[in-house]
Coordinates of C-alpha atoms and ligand atoms in Angstrom, one line a residue:
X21 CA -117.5 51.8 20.4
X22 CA -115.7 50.3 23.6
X23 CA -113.7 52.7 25.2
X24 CA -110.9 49.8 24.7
X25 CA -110.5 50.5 21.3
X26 CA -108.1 52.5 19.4
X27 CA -108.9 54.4 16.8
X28 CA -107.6 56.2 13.5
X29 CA -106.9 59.7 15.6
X30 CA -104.8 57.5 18.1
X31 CA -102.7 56.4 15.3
X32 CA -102.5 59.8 13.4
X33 CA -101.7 61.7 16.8
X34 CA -98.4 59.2 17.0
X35 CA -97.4 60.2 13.7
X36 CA -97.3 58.3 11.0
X37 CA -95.6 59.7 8.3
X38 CA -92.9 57.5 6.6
X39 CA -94.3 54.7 8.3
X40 CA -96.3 51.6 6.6
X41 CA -99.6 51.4 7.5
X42 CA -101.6 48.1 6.7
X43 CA -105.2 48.8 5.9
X44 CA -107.6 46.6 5.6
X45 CA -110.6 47.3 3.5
X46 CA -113.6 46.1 2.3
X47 CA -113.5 46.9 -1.5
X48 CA -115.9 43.7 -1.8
X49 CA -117.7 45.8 -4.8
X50 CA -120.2 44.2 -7.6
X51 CA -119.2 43.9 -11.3
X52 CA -121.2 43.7 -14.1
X53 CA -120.8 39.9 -15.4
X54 CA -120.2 41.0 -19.1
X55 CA -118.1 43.8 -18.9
X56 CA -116.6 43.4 -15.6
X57 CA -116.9 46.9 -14.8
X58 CA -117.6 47.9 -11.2
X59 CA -121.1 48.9 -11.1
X60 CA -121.4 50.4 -7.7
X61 CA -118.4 52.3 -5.9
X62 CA -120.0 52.8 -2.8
X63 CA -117.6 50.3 -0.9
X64 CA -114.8 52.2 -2.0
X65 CA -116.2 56.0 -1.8
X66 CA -116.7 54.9 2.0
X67 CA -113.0 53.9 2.3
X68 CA -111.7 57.4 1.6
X69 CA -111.7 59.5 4.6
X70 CA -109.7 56.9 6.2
X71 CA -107.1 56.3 3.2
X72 CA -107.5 60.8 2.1
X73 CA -105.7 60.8 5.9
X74 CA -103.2 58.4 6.3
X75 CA -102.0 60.5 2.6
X76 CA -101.9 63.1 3.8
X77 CA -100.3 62.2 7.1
X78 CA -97.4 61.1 4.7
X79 CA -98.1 57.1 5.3
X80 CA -97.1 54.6 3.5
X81 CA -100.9 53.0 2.8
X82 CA -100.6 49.5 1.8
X83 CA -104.2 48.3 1.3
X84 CA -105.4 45.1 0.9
X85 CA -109.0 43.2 0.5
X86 CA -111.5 40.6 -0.4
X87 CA -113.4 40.5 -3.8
X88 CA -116.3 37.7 -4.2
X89 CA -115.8 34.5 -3.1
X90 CA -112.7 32.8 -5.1
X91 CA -111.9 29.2 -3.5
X92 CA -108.2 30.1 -2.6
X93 CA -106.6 30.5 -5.4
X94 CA -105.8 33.1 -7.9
X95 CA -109.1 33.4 -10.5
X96 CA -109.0 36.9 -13.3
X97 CA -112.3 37.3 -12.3
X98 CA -111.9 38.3 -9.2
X99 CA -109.3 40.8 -9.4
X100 CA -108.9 43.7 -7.5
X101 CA -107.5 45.8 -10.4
X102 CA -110.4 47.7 -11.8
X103 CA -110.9 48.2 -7.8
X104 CA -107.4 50.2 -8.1
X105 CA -108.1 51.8 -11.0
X106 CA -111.0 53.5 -9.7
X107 CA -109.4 54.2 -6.3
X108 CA -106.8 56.0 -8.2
X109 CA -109.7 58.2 -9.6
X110 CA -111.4 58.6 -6.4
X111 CA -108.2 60.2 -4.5
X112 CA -107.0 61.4 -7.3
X113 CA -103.6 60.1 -7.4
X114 CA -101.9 56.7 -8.6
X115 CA -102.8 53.3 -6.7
X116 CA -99.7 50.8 -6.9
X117 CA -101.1 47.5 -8.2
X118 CA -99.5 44.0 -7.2
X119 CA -100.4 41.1 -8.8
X120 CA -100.1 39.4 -6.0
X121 CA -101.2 39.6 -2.3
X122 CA -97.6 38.2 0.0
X123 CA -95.9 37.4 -3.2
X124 CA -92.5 39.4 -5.3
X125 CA -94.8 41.6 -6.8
X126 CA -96.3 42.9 -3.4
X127 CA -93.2 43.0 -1.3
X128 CA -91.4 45.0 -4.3
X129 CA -94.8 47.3 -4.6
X130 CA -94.7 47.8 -1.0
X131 CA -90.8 48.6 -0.7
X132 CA -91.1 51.0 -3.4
X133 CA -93.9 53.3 -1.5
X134 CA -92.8 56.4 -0.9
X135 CA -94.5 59.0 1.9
X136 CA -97.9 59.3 1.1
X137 CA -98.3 57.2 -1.6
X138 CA -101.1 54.1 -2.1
X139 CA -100.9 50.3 -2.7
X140 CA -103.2 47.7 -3.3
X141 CA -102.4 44.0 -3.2
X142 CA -104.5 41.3 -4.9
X143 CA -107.1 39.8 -3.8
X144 CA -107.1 38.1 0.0
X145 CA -108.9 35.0 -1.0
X146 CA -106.4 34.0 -3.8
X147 CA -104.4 32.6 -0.8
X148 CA -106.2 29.7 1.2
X149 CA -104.4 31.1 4.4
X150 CA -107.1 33.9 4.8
X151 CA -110.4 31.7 4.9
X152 CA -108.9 28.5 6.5
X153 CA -110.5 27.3 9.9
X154 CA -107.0 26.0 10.8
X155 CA -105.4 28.9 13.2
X156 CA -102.2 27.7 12.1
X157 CA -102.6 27.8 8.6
X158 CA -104.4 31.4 9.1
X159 CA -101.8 32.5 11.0
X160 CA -98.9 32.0 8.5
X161 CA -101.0 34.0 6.3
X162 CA -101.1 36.7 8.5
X163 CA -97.7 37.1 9.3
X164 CA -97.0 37.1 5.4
X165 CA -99.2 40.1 5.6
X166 CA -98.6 41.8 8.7
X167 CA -95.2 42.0 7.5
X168 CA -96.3 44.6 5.2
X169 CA -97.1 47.0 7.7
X170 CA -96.2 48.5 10.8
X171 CA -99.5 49.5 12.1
X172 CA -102.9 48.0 11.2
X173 CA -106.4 50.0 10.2
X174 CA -109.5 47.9 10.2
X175 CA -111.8 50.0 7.9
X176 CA -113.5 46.8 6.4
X177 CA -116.9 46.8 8.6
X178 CA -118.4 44.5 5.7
X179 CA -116.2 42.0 6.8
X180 CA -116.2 42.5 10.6
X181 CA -117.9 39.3 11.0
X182 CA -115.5 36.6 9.2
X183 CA -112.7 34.7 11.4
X184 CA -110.1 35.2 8.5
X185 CA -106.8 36.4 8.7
X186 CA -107.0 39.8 7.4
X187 CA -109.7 40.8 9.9
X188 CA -109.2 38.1 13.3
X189 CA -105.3 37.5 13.1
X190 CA -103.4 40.4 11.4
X191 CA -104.4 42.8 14.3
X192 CA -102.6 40.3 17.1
X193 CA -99.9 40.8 15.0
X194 CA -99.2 44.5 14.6
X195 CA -100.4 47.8 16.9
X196 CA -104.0 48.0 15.5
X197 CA -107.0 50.8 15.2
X198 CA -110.6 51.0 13.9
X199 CA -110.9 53.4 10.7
X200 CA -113.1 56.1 10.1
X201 CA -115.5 53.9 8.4
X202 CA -115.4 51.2 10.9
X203 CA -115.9 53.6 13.4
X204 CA -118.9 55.3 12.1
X205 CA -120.7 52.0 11.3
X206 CA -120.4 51.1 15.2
X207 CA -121.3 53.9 16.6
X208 CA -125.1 53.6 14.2
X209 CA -125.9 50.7 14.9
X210 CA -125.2 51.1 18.6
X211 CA -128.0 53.4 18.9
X212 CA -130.1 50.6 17.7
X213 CA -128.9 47.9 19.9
X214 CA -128.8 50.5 22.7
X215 CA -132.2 53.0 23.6
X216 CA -133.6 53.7 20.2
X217 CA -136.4 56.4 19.9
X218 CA -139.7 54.8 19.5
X219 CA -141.5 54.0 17.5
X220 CA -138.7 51.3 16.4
X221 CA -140.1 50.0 13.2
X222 CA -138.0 47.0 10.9
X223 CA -138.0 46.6 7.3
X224 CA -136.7 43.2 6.6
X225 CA -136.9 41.8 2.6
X226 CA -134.4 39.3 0.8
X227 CA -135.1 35.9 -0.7
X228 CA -134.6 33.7 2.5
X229 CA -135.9 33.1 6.2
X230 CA -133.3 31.3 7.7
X231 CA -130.7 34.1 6.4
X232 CA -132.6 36.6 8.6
X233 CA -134.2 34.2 11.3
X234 CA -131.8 35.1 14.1
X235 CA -132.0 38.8 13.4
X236 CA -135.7 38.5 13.7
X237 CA -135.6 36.6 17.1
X238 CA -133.1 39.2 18.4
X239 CA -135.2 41.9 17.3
X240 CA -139.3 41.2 18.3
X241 CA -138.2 41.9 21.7
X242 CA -136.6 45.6 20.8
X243 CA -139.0 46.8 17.6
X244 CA -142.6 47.8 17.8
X245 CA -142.9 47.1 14.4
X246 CA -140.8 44.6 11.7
X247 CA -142.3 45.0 8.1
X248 CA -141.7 41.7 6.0
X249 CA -141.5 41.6 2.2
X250 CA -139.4 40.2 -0.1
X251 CA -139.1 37.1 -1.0
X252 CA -139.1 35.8 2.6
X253 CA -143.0 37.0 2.9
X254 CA -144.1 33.8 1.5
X255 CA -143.1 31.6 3.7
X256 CA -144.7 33.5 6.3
X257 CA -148.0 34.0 3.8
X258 CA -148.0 30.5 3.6
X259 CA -147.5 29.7 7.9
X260 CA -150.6 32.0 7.9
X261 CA -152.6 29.6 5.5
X262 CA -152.3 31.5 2.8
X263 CA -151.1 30.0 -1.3
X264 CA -148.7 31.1 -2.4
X265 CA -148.8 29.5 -5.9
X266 CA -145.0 29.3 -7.1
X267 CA -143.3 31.9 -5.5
X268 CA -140.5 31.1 -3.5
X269 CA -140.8 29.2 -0.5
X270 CA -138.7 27.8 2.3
X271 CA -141.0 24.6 3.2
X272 CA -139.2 23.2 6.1
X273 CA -139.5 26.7 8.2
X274 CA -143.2 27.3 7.5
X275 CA -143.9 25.7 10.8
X276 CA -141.1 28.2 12.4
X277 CA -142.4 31.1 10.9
X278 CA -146.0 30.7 12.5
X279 CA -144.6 30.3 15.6
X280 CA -142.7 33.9 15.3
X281 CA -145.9 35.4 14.2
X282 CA -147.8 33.9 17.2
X283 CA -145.3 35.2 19.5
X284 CA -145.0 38.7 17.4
X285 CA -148.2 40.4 19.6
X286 CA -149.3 41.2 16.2
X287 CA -145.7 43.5 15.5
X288 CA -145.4 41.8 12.6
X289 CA -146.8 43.5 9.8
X290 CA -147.4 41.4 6.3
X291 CA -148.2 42.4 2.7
X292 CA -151.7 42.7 2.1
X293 CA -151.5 42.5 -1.9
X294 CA -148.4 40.9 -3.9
X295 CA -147.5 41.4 -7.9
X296 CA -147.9 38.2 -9.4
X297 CA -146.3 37.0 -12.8
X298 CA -145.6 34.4 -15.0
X299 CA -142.8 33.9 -14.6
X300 CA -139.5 35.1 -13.3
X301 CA -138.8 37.4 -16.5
X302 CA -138.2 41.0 -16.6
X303 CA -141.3 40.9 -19.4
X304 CA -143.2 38.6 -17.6
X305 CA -147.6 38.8 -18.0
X306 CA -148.7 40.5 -13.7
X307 CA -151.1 41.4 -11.6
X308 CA -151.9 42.8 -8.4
X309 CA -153.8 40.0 -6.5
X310 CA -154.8 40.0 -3.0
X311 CA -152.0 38.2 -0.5
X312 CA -154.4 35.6 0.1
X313 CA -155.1 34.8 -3.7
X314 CA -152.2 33.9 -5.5
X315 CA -152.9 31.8 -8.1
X316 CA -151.0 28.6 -7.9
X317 CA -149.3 29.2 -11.7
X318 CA -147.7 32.8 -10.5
X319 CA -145.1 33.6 -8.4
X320 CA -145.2 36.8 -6.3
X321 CA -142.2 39.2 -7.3
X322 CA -143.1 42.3 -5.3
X323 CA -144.8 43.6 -3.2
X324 CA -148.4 45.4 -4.1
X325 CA -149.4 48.9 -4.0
X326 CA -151.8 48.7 -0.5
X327 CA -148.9 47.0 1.2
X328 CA -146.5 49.4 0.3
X329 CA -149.5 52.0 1.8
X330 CA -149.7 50.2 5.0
X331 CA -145.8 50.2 5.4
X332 CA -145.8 53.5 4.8
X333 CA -148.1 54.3 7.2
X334 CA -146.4 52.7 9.8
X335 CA -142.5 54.2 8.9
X336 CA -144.2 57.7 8.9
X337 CA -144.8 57.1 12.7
X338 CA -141.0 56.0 13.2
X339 CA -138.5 57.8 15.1
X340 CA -136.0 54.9 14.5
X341 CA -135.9 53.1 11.1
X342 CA -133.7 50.0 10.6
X343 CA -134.3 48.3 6.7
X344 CA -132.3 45.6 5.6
X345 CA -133.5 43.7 1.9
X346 CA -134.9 44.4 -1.1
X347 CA -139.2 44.4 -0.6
X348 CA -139.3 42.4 -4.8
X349 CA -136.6 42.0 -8.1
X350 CA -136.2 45.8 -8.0
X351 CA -133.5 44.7 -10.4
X352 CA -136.1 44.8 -12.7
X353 CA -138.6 47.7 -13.1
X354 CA -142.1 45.9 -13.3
X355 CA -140.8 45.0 -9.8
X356 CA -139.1 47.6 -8.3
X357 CA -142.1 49.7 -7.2
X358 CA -142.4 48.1 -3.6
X359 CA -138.6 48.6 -2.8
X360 CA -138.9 51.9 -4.6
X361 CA -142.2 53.1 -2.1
X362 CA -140.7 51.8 1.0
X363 CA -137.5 53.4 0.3
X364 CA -139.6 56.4 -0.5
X365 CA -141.5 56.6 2.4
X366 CA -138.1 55.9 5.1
X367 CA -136.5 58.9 3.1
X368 CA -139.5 61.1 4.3
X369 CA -139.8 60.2 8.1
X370 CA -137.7 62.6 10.7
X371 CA -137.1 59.2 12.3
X372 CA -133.2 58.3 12.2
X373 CA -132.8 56.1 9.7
X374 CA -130.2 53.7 8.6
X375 CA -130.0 51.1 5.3
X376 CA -128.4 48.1 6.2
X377 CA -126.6 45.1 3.7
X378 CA -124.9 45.8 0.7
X379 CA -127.7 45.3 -1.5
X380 CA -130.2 47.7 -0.2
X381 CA -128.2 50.0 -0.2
X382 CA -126.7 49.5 -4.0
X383 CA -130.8 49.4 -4.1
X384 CA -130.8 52.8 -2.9
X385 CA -128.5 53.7 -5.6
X386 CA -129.5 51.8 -8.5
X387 CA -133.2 53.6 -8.1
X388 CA -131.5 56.3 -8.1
X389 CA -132.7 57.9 -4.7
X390 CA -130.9 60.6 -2.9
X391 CA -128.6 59.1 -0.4
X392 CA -128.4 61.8 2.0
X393 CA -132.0 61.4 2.3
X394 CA -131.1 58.5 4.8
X395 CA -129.5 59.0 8.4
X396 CA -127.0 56.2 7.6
X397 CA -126.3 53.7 5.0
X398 CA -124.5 50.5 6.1
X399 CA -121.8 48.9 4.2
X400 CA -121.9 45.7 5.8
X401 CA -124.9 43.1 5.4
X402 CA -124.2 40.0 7.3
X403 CA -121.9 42.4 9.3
X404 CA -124.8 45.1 10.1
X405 CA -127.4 41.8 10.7
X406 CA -124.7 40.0 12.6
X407 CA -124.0 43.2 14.7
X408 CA -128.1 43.8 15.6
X409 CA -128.1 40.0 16.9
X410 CA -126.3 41.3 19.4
X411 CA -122.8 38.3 18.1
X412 CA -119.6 38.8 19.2
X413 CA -117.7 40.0 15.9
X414 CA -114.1 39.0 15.1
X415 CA -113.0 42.1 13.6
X416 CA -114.4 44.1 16.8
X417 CA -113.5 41.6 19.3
X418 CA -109.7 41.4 17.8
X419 CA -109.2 45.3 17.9
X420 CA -110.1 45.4 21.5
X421 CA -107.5 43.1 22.3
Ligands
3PG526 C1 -120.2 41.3 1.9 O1 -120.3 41.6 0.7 O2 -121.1 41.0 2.6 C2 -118.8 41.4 2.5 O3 -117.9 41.9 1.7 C3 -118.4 40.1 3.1 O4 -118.3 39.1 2.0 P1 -118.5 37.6 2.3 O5 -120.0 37.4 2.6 O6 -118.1 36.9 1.0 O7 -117.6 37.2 3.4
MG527 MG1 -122.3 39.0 2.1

């Protein structure tokens, strides 16, 4: 990370005890739609070291975050409370809840913190301040909020990349320093953008092209080789003449996507076979065709066993493994097995490895694979994607200031 920037240690070694510290998190975690439950805490587990020492450097932690899109005003479903409850767990000792984010019930949660203690405010984008494109209208928000603390730790590296007030404005505000997490994610991926080991070899999967188009332009230059799957593969299946039948396409960059491949020197690997179905249905009648004979009533929903061979082949040469995006619906397990092999395979390489996007790396989880098996997992998606693009970010740019 730039020399210019502070970090947590700078803050800790000036003592903070008694003191309010404003920290802004990214506790951005997924919920199951029924119950509402959280139904992946890594977001939050990798908030701890930075929150377990402020505690214990007898701050007063006032923390604060996003939570799904809401459209500026308060909506239950987008509450930060389970979020608390389950911080509580995690460090093991009450989280102060406000219902609010600048309102009464945050300035009189705040005011009652004593040394060492945690609280969380409601959500960030229940107030329009935080997402508005007008500076002024951002700013007032994020003096509402700075006013909360009297130093600022950016440990939300999920949200690095967003111009909002939390994450651009609050750090102009108060004396400000990169958290643990924040920290550790910057220093990764810097030994991507940087010299990486080679063989450099790219996973890239997800449902759409012109999400990861600019990543894949910044990267043909750097990798020796970018695997594609996912949904994404059939727009390049179909640049390469290929049917696809119904899967899902992006028709208006077909014409894009054979240019990349002409320009690829042949680094671009494509699945060979793809698992075909019905219909998008966790029960749905599939087959292994060849990539190259889709029949024009299926859609493909994963990628097939020789493809997940060939990618294979080409991570277990890797010394530097970057994967961002699911490889099929691993969501559901007649379609989880490409994810599932490529996952496999980057676990086994001695290359260092890191998981990029909050997806793949809930992916990770969700199949249930050993995370320590990988050299890094990435909280951030658009962040770690935005970072690898080689974009000035925000949240980086504002704590060098
Ligand atoms: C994420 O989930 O990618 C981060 O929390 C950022 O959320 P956003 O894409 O809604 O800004
Ligand atoms: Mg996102």
């Amino acid at each position: 990370m730039s020399a210019s920037i502070r970090n947590l240690d700078d803050l800790l070694a000036e003592g903070v005890s008694g003191r309010r510290v404003l920290v802004r998190a990214d506790l951005n975690v997924p919920l199951d739609k029924q119950t509402g439950e959280i139904t992946d805490d890594g977001r939050i587990r990798a908030v701890l070291p930075t929150l377990g020492a402020l505690v214990q450097a007898g701050a007063k932690v006032v923390v604060c975050s996003h939570l799904g899109r809401p459209k500026g005003a308060p909506d239950p479903q987008y509450s930060l409370r389970p979020v608390a409850g389950r911080l509580g767990e995690l460090i093991d000792a009450p989280v102060h809840f406000a219902t609010d984010t600048v309102g009464e019930s945050a300035r009189a949660t705040v005011d009652a913190l004593t040394d060492g203690q945690v609280a969380l405010l409601e959500n960030l984008r229940f107030n329009k301040g935080e997402t508005s494109k007008d500076d002024t209208e951002r700013g007032a928000f994020a003096d509402q909020l700075a006013a909360f603390g009297e130093a600022y730790v950016d440990d939300a590296f999920g949200a690095v990349h967003r111009k909002h007030a939390s994450v651009h404005d609050v750090p102009a505000r108060l004396p400000h320093v990169a958290g643990r997490l924040v920290l550790r994610e910057v220093e990764v991926l810097s030994r991507l953008t940087g010299e990486p080991e080679r063989p450099y070899v790219v996973v890239l999967g997800g449902s759409k092209v012109s999400d990861k188009l600019a990543v894949i332009e910044a990267l043909l230059p750097k990798v020796d080789r970018l695997l594609i799957g996912g949904g994404m593969c059939f727009t390049f299946l179909k640049a390469q003449g290929h049917e696809v039948g119904t899967s899902l396409l992006e028709e208006e960059m077909v014409e894009t996507c054979g240019n990349l491949l002409s320009r690829a020197e042949g680094k671009i690997l494509l699945p060979v076979d793809v698992v075909a179905a019905d219909a998008f249905a966790p029960d749905a009648a599939h087959d292994t065709v060849p990539a190259d004979g889709i029949p024009s009533h299926r859609l493909g929903l994963d990628i097939g066993p020789e493809t997940v061979a060939g990618f294979t082949a080409a991570l277990s040469q890797a010394k530097t493994v970057f994967w961002n995006g699911p490889m099929g619906v691993f969501e559901m397990p007649a379609f989880a097995n490409g994810t599932r092999g490529v996952a496999e395979a980057i676990t086994k390489t001695d290359a260092f490895t890191v998981v990029g996007g909050g997806d793949s790396a809930a992916a990770v989880r969700a199949l249930g694979l050993d995370e320590s098996s990988f050299g890094h997992i990435s909280t951030g998606g658009g962040a770690s994607l935005e970072y690898l693009e080689g974009k000035t970010l925000p949240g980086i740019a504002a704590l060098e200031n």
